[in-house]
Tab-separated table of C-alpha atoms and ligand atoms in Angstrom:
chain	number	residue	atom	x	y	z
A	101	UNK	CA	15.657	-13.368	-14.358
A	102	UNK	CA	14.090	-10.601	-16.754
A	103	UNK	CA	18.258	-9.706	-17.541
A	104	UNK	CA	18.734	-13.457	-18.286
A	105	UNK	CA	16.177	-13.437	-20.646
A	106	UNK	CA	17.062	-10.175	-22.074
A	107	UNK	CA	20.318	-11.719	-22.483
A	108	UNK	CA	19.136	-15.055	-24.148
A	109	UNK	CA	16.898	-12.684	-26.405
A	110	UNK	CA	19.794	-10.698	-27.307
A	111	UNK	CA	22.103	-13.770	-27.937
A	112	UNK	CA	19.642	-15.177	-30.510
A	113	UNK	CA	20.342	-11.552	-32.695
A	114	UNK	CA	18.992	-8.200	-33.307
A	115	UNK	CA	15.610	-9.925	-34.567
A	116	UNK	CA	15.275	-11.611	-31.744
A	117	UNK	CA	15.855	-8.999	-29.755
A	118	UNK	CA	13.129	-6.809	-30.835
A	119	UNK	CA	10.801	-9.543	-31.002
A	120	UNK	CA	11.711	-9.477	-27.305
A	121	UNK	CA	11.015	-6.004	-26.492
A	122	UNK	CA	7.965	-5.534	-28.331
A	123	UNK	CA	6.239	-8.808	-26.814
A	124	UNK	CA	7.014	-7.486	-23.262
A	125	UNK	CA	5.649	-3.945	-24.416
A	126	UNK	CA	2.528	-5.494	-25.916
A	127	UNK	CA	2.131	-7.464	-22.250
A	128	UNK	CA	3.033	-4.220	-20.537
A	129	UNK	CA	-0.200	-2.171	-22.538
A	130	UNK	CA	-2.582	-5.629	-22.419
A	131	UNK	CA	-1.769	-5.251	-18.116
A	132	UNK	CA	-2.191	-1.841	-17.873
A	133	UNK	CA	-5.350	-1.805	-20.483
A	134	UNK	CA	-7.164	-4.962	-18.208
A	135	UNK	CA	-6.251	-2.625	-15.158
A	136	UNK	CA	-8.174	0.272	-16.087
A	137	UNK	CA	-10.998	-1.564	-17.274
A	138	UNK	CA	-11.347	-3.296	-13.667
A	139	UNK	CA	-11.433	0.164	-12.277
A	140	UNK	CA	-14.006	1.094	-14.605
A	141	UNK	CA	-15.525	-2.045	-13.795
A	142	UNK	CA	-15.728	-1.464	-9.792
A	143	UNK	CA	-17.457	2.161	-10.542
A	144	UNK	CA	-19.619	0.608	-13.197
A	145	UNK	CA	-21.295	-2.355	-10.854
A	146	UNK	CA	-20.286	-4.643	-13.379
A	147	UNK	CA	-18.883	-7.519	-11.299
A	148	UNK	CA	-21.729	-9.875	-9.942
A	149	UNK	CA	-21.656	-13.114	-7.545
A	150	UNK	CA	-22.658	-16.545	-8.028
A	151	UNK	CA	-22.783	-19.035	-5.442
A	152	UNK	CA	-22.447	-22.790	-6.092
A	153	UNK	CA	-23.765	-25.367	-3.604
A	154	UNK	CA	-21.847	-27.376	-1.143
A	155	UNK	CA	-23.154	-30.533	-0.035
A	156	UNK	CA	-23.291	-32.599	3.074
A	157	UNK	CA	-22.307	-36.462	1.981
A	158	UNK	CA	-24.209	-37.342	5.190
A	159	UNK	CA	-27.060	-35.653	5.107
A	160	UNK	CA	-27.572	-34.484	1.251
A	161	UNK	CA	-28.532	-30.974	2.066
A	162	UNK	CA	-26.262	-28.099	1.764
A	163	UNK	CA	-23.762	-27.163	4.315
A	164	UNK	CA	-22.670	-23.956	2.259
A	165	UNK	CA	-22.336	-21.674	-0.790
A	166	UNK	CA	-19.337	-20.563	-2.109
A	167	UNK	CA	-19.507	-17.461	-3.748
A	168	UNK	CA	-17.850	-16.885	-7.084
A	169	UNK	CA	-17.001	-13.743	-8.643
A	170	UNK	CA	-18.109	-13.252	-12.514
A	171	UNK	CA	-17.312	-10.001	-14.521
A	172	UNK	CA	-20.048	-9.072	-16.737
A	173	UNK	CA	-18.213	-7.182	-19.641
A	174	UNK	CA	-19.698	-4.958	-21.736
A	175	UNK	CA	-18.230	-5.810	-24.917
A	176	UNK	CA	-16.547	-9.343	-24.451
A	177	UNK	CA	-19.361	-10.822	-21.961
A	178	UNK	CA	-18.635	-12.850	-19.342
A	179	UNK	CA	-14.762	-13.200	-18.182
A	180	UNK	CA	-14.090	-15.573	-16.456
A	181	UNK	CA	-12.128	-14.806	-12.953
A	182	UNK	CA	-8.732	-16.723	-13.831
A	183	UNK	CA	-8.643	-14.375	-16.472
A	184	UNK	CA	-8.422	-11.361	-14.197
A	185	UNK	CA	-8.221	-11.851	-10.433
A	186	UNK	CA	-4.171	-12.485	-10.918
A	187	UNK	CA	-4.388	-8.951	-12.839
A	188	UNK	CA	-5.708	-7.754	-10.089
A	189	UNK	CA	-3.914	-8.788	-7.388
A	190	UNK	CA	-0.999	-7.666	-9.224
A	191	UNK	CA	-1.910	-4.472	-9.409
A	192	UNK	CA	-3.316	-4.494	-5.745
A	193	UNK	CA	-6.852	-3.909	-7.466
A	194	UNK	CA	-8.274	-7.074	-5.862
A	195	UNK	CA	-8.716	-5.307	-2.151
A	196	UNK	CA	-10.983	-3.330	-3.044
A	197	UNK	CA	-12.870	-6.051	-5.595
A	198	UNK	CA	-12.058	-8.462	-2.816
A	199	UNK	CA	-14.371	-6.031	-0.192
A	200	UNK	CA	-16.562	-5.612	-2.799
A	201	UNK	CA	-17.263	-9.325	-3.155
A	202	UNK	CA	-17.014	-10.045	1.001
A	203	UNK	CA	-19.889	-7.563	1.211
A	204	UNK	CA	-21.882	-8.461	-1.187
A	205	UNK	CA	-22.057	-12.313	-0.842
A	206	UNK	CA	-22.867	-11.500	3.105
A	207	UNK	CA	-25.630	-9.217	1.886
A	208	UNK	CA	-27.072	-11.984	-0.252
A	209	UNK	CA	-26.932	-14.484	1.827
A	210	UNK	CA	-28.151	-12.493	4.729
A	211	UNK	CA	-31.030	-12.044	2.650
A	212	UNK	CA	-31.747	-15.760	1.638
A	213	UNK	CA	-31.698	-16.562	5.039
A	214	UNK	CA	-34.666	-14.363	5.629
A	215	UNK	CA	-36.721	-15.128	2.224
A	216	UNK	CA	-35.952	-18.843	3.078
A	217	UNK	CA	-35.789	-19.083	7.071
A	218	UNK	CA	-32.872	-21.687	6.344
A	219	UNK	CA	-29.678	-21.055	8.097
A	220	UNK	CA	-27.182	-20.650	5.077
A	221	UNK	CA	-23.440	-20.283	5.348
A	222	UNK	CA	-21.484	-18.575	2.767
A	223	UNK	CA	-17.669	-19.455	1.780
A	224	UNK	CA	-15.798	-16.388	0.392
A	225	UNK	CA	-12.554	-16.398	-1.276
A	226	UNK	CA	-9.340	-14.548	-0.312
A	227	UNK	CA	-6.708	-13.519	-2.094
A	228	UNK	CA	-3.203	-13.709	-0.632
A	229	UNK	CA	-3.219	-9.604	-0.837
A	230	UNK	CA	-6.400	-9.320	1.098
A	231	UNK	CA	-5.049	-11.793	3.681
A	232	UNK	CA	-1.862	-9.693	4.386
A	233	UNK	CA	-3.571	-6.664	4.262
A	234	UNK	CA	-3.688	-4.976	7.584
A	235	UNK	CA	-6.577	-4.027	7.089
A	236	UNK	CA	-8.365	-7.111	6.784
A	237	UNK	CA	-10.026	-8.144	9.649
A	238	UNK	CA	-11.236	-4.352	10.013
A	239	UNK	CA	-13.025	-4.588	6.970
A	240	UNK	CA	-14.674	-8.191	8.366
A	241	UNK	CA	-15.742	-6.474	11.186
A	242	UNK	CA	-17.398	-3.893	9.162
A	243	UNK	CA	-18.811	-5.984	6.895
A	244	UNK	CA	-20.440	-8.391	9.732
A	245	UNK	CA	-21.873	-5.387	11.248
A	246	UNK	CA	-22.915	-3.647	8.341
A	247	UNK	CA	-24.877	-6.984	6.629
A	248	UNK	CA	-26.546	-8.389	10.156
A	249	UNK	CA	-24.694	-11.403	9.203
A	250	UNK	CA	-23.945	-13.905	11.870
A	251	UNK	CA	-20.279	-14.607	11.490
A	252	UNK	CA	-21.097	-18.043	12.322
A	253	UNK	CA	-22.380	-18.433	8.773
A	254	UNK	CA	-19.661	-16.777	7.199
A	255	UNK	CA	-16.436	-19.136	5.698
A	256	UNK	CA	-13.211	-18.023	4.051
A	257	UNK	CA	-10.926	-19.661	1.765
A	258	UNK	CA	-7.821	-19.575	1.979
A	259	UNK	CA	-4.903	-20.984	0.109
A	260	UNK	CA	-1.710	-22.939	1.316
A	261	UNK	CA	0.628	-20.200	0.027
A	262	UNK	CA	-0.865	-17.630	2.094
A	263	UNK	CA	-0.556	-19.261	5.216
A	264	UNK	CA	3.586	-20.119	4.912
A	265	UNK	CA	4.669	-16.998	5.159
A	266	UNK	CA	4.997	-16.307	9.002
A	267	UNK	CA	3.588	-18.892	10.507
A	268	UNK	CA	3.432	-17.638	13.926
A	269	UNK	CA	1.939	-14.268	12.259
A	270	UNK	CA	-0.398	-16.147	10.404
A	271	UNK	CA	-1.838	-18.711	13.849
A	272	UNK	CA	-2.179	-15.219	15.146
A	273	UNK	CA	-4.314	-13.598	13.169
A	274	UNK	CA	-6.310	-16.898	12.158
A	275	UNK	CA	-6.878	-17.157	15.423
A	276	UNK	CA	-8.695	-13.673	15.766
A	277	UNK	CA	-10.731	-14.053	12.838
A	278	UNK	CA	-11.978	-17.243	14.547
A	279	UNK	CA	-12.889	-16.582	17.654
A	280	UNK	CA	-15.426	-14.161	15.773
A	281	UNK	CA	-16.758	-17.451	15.276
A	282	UNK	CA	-15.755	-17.306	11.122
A	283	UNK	CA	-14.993	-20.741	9.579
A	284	UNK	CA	-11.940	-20.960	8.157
A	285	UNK	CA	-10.889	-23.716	5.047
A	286	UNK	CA	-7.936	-24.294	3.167
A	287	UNK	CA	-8.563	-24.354	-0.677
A	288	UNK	CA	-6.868	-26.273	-3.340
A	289	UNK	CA	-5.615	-28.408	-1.087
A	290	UNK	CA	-2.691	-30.271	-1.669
A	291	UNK	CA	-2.155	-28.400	-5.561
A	292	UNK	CA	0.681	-25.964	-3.055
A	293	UNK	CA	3.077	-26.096	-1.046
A	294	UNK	CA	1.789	-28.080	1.745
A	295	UNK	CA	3.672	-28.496	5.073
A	296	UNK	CA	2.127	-31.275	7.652
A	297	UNK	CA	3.875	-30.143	10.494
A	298	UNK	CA	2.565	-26.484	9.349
A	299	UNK	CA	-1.283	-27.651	9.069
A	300	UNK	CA	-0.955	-29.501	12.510
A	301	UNK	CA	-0.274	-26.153	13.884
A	302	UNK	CA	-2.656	-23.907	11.887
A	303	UNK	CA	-6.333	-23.005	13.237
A	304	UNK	CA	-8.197	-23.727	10.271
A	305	UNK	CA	-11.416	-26.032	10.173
A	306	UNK	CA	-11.872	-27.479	6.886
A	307	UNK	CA	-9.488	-28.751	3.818
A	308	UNK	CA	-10.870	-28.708	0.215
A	309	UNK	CA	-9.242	-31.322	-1.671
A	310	UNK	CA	-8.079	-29.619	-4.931
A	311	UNK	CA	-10.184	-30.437	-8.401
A	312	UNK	CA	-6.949	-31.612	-9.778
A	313	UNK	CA	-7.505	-35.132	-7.714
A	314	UNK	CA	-10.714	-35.672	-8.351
A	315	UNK	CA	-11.073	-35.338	-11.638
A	316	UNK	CA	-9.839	-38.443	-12.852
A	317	UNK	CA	-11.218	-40.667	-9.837
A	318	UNK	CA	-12.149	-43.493	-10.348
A	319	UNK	CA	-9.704	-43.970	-13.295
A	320	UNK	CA	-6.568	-42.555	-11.486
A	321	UNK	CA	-5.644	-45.036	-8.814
A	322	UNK	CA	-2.940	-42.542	-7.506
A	323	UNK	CA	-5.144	-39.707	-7.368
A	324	UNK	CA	-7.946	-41.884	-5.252
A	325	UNK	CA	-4.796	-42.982	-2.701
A	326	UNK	CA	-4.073	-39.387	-2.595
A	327	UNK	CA	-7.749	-38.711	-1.994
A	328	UNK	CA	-8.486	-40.697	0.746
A	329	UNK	CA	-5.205	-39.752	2.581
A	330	UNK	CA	-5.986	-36.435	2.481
A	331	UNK	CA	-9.267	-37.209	4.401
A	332	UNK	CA	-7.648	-39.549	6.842
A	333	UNK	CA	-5.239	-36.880	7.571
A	334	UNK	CA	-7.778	-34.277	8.050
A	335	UNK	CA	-9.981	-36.139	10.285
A	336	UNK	CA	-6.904	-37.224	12.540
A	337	UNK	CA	-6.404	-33.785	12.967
A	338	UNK	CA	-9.700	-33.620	13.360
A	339	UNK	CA	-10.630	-31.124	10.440
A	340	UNK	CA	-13.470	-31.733	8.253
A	341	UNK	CA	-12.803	-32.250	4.235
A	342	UNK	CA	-14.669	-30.920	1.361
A	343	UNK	CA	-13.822	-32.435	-2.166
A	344	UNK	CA	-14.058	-29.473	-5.015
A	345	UNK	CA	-15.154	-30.610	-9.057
A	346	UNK	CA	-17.283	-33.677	-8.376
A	347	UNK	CA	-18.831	-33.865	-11.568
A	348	UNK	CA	-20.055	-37.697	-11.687
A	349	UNK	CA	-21.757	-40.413	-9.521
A	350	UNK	CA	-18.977	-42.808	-9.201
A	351	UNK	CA	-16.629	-39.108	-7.970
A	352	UNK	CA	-19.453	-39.147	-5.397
A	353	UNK	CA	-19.537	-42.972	-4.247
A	354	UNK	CA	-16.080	-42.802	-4.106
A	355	UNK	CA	-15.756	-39.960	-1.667
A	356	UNK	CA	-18.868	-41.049	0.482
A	357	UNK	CA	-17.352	-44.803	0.986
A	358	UNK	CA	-13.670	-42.644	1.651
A	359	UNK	CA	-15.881	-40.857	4.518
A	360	UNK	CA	-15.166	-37.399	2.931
A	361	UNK	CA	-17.334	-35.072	5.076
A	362	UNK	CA	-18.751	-32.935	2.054
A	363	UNK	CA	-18.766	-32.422	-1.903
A	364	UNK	CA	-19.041	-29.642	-4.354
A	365	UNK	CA	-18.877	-29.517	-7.999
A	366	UNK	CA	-20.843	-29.875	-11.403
A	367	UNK	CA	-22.752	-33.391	-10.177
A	368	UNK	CA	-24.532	-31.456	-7.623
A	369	UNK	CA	-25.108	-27.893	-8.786
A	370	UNK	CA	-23.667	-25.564	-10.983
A	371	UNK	CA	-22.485	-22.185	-9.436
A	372	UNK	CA	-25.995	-20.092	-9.763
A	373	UNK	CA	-27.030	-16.817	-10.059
A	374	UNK	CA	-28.878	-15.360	-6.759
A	375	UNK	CA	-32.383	-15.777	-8.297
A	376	UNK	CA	-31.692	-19.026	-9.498
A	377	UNK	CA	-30.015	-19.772	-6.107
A	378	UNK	CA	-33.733	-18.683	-4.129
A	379	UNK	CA	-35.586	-20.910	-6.389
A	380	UNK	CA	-33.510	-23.859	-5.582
A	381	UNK	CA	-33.458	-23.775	-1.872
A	382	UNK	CA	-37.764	-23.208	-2.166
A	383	UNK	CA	-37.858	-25.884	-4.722
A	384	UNK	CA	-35.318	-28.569	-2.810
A	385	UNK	CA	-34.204	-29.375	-6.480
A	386	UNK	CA	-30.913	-30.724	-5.390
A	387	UNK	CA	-29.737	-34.411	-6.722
A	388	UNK	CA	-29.783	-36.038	-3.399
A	389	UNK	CA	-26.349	-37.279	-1.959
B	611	C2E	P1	-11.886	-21.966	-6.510
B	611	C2E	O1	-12.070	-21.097	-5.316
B	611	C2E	O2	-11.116	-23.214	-6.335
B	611	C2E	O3	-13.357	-22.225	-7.053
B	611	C2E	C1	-13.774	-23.409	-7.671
B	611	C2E	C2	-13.809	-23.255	-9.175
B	611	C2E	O4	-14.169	-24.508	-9.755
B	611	C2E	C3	-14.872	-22.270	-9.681
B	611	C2E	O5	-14.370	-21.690	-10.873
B	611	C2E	C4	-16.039	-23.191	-9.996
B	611	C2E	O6	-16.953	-22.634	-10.922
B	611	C2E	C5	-15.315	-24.374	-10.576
B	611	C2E	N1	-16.072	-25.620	-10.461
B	611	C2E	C6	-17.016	-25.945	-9.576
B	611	C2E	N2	-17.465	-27.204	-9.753
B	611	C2E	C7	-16.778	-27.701	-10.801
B	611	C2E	C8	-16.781	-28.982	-11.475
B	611	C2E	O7	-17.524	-29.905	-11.141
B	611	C2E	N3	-15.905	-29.121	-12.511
B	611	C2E	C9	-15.075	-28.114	-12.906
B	611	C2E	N4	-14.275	-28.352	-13.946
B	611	C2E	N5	-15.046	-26.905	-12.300
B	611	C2E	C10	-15.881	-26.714	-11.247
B	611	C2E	P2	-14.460	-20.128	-11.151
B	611	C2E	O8	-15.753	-19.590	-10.644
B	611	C2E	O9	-14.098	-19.904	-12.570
B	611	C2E	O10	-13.310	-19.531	-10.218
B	611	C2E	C11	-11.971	-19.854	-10.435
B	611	C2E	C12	-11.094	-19.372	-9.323
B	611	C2E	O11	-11.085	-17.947	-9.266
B	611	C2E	C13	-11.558	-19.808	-7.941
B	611	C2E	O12	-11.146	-21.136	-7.678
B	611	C2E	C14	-10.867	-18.796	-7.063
B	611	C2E	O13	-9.528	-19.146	-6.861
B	611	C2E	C15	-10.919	-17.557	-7.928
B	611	C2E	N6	-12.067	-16.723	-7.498
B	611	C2E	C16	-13.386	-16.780	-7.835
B	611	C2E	N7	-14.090	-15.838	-7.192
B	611	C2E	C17	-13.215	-15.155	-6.409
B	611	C2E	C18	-13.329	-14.047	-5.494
B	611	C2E	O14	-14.418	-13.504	-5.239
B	611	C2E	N8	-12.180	-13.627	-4.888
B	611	C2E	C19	-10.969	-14.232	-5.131
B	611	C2E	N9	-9.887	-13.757	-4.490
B	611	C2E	N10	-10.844	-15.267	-5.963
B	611	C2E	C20	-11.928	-15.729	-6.599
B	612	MG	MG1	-12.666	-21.492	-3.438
B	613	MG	MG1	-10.659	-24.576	-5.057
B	614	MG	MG1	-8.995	-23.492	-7.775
């Protein structure tokens, strides 16, 4: 594909051409530049975690935290993680970020469970990198052992892509990350490449219905059919369902009349820092559901 466009580029002229060559150089540099500054960035301590509240639709309190990776930069502020975890899963970077983070967000939450006596379950995210990294559920172990945590209160997200690769692989090792008694959800579910008879067979435990449908309930007819399948189809295979970006009341109503089993997103909480995250489980500040 990089020939074709070489080829295309070099059809349209010299000009074109070298407008070619230097754009991919200029991308090359801009990679390579982002790369070192994540490795400087790992040494430095300048990544941090903030965790954003998800809530039971039953209940109203909160079943979980996810926890959300922010890069504090020195000189451009806060970047925003589409803006670098691709980078860094390209260059295989994001294992060790990805550690970094799994350790980290177990530590906190570890901790919030004492200051608060609560029992608090944290939902990490994986990368498709750190999922097919053999090293992976080493690193869990160490990490459960190293933070006290109770694996029970530990979640990962994961993404439909990962999990079509080799199926049979993939039950396999699902399956031993489970019985540590880890929770296991699909994210952005239903933006991928989603298989039925594939998510029949896989040992997960929760779907998050991708942002993408619910932003535009309750104007988008479509996107509320598509909603509420995707919760009938979970609960017939008896899965529970999380909807992601539920920024307004009538999201909410929606999703509670639809049965959804929990909601995250703007309406409820913004992601917050780990202070800011203490004060709000002491305070109970949390919109009720
Ligand atoms: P995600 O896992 O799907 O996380 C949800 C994203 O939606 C977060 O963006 C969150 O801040 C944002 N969000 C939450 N509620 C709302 C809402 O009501 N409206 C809107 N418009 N957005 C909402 P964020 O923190 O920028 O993260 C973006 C993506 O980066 C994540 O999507 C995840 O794929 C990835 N990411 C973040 N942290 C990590 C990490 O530690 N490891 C890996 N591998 N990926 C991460
Ligand atoms: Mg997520
Ligand atoms: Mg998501
Ligand atoms: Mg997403």
């Amino acid at each position: 594909n990089a020939d074709l466009a070489l080829y295309h580029a070099k059809e349209r002229g010299r000009d074109g051409y070298y407008f070619f060559t230097e754009e991919l150089n200029t991308k090359a540099l801009k990679l390579l530049h982002i790369e070192q500054e994540l490795r400087h960035a790992l040494q430095m301590d300048e990544f941090s975690i903030v965790y954003q509240p998800q809530v039971c639709l039953k209940t109203g309190s909160i079943s979980s935290i996810e926890a959300l990776i922010r890069w504090n930069h020195p000189v451009r502020g806060e970047v925003a993680p589409d803006e670098f975890i691709a980078i860094a899963e390209e260059t295989g970077l994001i294992v060790q970020i990805g550690e970094w983070v799994l350790k980290n967000a177990c530590m906190q939450t570890q901790m919030l469970q004492q200051l608060t006596g609560q029992p608090i379950r944290v939902a990490v995210n994986l990368s498709s990198r750190q999922f097919s990294d053999p090293n992976l559920e080493t690193i869990i172990e160490e990490v459960l052992v190293e933070t006290g945590i109770d694996p029970t209160y530990l979640e990962l997200e994961v993404t439909e892509s990962m999990l079509m690769d080799d199926i049979d692989k993939v039950i396999q090792q699902l399956n031993r990350i489970k019985s540590a008694g880890i929770t296991i959800t699909i994210d952005d579910f239903g933006s991928g490449y989603s298989s039925l008879s594939y998510l029949k067979r896989l040992p997960v435990d929760i779907l998050k219905v991708d942002r993408e449908f619910v932003r535009d309930i309750p104007d988008d007819l479509n996107d509320m059919e598509i909603t509420s399948a995707i919760i009938a189809i979970a609960h017939k295979l008896n899965l529970k369902v999380i909807a992601e970006g539920v920024e307004n009341i009538d999201q909410r109503d929606f999703l509670v009349i639809n049965k959804c089993d929990y909601a995250q997103g703007y309406y409820f909480s913004r992601p917050l820092t780990f202070e800011d995250l203490y004060s709000f489980f002491t305070a109970g500040q949390l919109k009720s559901a």
